[in-house]
mmCIF file of C-alpha atoms in Angstrom:
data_model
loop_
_atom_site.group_PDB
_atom_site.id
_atom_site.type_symbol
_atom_site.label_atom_id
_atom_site.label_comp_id
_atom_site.label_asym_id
_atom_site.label_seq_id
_atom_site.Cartn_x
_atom_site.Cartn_y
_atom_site.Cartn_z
ATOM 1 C CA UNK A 1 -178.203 17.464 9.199
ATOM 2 C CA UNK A 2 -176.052 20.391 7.757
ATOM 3 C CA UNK A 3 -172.804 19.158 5.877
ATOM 4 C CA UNK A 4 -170.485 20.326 8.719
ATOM 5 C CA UNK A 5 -172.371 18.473 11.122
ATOM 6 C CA UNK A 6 -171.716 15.600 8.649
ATOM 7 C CA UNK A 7 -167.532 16.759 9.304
ATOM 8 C CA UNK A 8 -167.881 16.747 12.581
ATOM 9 C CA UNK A 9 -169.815 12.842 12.994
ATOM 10 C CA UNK A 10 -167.646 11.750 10.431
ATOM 11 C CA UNK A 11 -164.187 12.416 11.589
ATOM 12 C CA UNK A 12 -162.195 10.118 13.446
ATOM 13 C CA UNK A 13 -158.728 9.793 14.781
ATOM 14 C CA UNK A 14 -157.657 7.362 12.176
ATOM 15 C CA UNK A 15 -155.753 3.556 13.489
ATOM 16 C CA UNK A 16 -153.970 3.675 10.640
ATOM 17 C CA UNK A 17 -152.846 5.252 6.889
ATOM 18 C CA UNK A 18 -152.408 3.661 3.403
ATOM 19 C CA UNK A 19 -149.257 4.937 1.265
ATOM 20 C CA UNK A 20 -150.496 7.897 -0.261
ATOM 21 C CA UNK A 21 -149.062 11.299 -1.413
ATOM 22 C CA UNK A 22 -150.081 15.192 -0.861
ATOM 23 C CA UNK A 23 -149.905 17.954 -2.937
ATOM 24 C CA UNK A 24 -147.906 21.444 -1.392
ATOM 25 C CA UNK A 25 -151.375 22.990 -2.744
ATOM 26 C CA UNK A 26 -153.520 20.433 -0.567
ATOM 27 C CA UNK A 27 -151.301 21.031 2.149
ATOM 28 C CA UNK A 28 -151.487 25.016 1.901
ATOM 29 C CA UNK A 29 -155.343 24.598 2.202
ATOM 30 C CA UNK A 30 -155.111 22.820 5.503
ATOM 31 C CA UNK A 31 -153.062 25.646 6.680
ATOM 32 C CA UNK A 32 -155.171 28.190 5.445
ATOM 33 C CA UNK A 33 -158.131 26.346 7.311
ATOM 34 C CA UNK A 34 -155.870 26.198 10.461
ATOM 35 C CA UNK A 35 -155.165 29.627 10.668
ATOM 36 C CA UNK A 36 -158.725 30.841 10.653
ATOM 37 C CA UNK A 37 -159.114 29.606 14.321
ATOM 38 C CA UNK A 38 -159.410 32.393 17.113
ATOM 39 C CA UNK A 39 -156.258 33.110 19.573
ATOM 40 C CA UNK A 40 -156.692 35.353 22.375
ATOM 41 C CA UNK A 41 -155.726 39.168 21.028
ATOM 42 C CA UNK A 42 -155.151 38.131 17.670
ATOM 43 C CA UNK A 43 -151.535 36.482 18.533
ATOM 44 C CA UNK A 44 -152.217 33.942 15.938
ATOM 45 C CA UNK A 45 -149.332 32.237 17.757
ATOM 46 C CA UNK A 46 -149.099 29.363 15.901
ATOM 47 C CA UNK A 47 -146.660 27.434 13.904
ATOM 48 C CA UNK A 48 -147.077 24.541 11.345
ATOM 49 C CA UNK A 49 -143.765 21.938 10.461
ATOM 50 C CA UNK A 50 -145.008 19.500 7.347
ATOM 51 C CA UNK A 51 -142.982 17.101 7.613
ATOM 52 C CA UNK A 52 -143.346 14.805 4.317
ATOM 53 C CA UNK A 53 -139.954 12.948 3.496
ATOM 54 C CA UNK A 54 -139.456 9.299 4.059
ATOM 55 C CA UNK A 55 -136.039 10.711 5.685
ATOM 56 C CA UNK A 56 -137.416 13.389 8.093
ATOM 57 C CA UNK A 57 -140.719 11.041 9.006
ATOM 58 C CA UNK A 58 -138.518 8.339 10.330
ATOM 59 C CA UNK A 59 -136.146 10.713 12.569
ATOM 60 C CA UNK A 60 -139.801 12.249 13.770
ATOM 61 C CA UNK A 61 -141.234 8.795 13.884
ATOM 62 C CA UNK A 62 -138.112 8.055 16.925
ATOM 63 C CA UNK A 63 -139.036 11.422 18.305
ATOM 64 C CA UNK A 64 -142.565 10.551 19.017
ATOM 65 C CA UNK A 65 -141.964 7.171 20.927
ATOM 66 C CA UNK A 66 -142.144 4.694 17.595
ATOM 67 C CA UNK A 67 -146.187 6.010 16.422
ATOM 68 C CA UNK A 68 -145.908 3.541 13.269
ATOM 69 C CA UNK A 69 -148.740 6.398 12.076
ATOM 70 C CA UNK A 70 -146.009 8.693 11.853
ATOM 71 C CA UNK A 71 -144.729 6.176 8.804
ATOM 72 C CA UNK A 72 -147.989 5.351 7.068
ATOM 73 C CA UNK A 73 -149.102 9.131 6.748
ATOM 74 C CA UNK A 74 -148.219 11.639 4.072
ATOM 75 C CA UNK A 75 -148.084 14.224 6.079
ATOM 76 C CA UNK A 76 -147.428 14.896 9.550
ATOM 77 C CA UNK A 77 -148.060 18.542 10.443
ATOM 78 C CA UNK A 78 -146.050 19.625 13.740
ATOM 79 C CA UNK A 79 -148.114 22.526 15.650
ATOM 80 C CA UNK A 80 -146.430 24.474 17.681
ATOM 81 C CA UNK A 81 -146.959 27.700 19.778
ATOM 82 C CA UNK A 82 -145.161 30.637 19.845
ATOM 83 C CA UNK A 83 -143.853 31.738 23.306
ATOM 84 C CA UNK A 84 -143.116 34.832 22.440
ATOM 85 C CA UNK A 85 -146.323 35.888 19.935
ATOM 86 C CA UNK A 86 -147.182 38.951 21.750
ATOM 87 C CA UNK A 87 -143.581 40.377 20.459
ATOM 88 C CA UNK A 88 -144.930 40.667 16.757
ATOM 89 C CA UNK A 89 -148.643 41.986 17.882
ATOM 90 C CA UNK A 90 -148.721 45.152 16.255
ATOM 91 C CA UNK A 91 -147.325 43.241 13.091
ATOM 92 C CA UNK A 92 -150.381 40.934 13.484
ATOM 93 C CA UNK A 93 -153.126 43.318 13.816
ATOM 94 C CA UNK A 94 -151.510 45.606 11.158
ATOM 95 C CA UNK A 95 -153.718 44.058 7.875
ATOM 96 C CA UNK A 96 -156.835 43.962 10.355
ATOM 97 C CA UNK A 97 -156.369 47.764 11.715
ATOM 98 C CA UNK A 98 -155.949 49.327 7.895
ATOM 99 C CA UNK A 99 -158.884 47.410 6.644
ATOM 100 C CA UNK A 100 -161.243 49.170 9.175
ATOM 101 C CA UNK A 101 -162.011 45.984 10.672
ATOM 102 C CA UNK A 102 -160.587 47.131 14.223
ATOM 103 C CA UNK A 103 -159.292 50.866 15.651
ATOM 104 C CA UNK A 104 -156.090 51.996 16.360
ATOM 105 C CA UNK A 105 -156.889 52.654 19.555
ATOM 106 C CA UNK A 106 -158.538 49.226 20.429
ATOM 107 C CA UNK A 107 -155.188 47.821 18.726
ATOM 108 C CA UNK A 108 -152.890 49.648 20.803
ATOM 109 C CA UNK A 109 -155.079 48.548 23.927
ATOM 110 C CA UNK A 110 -154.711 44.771 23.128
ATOM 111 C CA UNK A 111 -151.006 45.302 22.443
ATOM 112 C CA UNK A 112 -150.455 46.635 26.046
ATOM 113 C CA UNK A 113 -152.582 44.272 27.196
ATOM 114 C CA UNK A 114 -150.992 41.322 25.639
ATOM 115 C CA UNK A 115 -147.535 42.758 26.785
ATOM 116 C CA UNK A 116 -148.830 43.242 30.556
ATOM 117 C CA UNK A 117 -150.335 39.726 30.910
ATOM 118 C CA UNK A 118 -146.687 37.618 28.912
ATOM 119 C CA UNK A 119 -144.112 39.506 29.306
ATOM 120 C CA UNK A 120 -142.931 38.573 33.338
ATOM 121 C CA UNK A 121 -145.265 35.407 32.849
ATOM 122 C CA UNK A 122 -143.655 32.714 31.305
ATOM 123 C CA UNK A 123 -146.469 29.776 32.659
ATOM 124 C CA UNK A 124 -149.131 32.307 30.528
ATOM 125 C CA UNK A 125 -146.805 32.565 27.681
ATOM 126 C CA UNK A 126 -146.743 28.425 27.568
ATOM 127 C CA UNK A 127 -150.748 27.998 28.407
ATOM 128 C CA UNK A 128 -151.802 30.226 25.286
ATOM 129 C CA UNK A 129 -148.956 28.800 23.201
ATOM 130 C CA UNK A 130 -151.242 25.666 24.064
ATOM 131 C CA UNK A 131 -153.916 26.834 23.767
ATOM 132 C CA UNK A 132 -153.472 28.593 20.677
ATOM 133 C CA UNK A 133 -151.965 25.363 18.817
ATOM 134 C CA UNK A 134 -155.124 23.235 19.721
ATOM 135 C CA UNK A 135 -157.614 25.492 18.663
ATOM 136 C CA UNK A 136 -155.584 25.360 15.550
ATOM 137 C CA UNK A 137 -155.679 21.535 15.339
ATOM 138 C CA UNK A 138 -159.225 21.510 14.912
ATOM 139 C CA UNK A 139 -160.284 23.295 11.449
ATOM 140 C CA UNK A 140 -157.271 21.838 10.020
ATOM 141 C CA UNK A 141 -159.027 18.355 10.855
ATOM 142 C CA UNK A 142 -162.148 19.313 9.807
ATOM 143 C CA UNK A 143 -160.525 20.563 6.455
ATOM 144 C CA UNK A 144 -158.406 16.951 6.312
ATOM 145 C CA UNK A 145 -161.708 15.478 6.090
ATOM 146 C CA UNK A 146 -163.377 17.920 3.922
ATOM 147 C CA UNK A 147 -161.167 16.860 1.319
ATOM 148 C CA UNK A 148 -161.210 13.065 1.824
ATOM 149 C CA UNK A 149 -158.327 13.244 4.017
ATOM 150 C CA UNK A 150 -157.808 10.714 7.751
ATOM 151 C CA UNK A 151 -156.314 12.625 9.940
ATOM 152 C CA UNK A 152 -154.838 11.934 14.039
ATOM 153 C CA UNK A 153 -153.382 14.403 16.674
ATOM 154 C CA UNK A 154 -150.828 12.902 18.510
ATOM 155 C CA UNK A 155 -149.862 13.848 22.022
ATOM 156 C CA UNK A 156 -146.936 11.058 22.459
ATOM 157 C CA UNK A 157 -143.774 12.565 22.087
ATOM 158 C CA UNK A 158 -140.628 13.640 23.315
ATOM 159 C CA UNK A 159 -140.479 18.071 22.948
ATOM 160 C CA UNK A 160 -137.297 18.487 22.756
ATOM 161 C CA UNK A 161 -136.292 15.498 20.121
ATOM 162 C CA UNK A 162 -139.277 16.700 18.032
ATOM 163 C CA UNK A 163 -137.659 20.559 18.487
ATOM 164 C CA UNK A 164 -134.991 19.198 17.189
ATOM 165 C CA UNK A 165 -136.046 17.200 14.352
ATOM 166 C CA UNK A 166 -138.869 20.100 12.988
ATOM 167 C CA UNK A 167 -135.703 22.800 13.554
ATOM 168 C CA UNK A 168 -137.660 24.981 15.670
ATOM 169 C CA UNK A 169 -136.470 27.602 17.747
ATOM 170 C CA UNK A 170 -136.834 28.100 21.985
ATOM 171 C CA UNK A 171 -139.545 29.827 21.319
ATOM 172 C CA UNK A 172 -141.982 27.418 19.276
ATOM 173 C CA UNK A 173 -143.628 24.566 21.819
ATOM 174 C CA UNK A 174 -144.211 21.547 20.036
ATOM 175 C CA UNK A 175 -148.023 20.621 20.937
ATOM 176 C CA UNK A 176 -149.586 18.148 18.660
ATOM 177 C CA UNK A 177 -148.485 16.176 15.870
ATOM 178 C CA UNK A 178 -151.502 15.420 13.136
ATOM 179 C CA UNK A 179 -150.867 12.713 11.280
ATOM 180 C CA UNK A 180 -152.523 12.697 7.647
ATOM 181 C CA UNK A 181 -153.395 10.642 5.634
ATOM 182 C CA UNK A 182 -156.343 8.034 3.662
ATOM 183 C CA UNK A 183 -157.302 5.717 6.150
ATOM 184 C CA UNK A 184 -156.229 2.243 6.080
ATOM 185 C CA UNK A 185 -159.905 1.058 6.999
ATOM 186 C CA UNK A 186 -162.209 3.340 5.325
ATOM 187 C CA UNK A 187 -164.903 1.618 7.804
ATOM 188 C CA UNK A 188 -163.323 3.066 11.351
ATOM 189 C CA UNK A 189 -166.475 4.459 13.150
ATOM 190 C CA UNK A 190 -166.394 7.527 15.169
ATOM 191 C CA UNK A 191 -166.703 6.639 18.949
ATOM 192 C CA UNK A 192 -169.651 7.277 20.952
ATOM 193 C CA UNK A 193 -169.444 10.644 22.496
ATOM 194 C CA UNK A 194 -171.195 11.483 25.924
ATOM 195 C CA UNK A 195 -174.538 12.884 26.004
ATOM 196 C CA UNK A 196 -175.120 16.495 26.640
ATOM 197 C CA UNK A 197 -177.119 16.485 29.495
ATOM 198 C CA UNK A 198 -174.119 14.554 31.089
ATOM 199 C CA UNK A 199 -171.979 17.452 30.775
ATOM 200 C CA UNK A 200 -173.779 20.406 30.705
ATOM 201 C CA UNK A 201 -174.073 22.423 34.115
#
């Protein structure tokens, strides 16, 4: 079995956290990790909120229903999407375009591309804020646990208070919370997933 096989077995949406503390250079590497997921065109329409203070976990700990996880982590990262990432396209292909990895020309086609499918579309600018934020969730897991880290999305909370509390703009959709953190039982097994066959057409 290949070590990120192991990642992927091993992970778990942890019950709990222990009191523990994380480093701003730990945290910058599950960032880095996050931001190497795909989004449609390039958007990379995604936002991260750490939110590490006793002070600013407790107002987000109201904001998302009373999750005692929110508490026990170290971290909780806030991903959000950004409703209005085609915008700043040409800004994000820039780096991509002058190291010959892409053509102008196939940069200026996803740009009008990107424009045509957003700009009068406001349900496609939320799905691939969504959908850009949960791809995003995932290596940043991975990463969690690469590094000894527990980690738990969260789905249970209240947009606008958690808006609020992060201090993000309109534009930035709250999508998941991950909670990290070291596990308060080290033992938690992964849950049986469903068979292949089951699911495969």
């Amino acid at each position: 079995m290949t070590p990120f096989f192991q990642l992927l077995q091993q992970r778990v949406s942890a019950y709990g956290f222990s009191d523990s503390h994380i480093t701003e250079s730990e945290l910058q590497y599950l960032i880095t990790a996050a931001c190497h997921a795909p989004s449609a065109y390039h958007l990379q329409n995604w936002h991260f909120t750490a939110v590490c203070s006793e002070k600013a976990k407790q107002a987000l700990y109201h904001a998302a229903f009373c999750q005692l996880k929110i508490m026990q982590a170290a971290t909780v990262i806030v991903i959000s999407g950004k409703l209005t990432g085609y915008q700043d396209l040409s800004e994000k292909l820039r780096d991509s375009v002058q190291a010959g990895i892409i053509d102008d020309e196939t940069a200026q086609s996803w740009i009008a591309s990107a424009h045509a499918t957003f700009h009068n579309n406001p349900q496609a600018r939320r799905d691939e804020a969504i959908r850009s934020a949960s791809l995003a969730a995932m290596p940043l897991m991975l990463a969690a646990q690469e590094k000894g880290w527990a980690s738990c999305p969260m789905s249970g909370f209240d947009v606008e208070a958690v808006r609020q509390t992060a201090g993000l703009s309109e534009n930035l959709l709250p999508v998941l919370l991950v909670a990290i953190g070291k596990a308060a039982d080290s033992k938690q097994k992964q849950k049986i997933r469903s068979r292949p066959e089951l699911i495969v057409i």
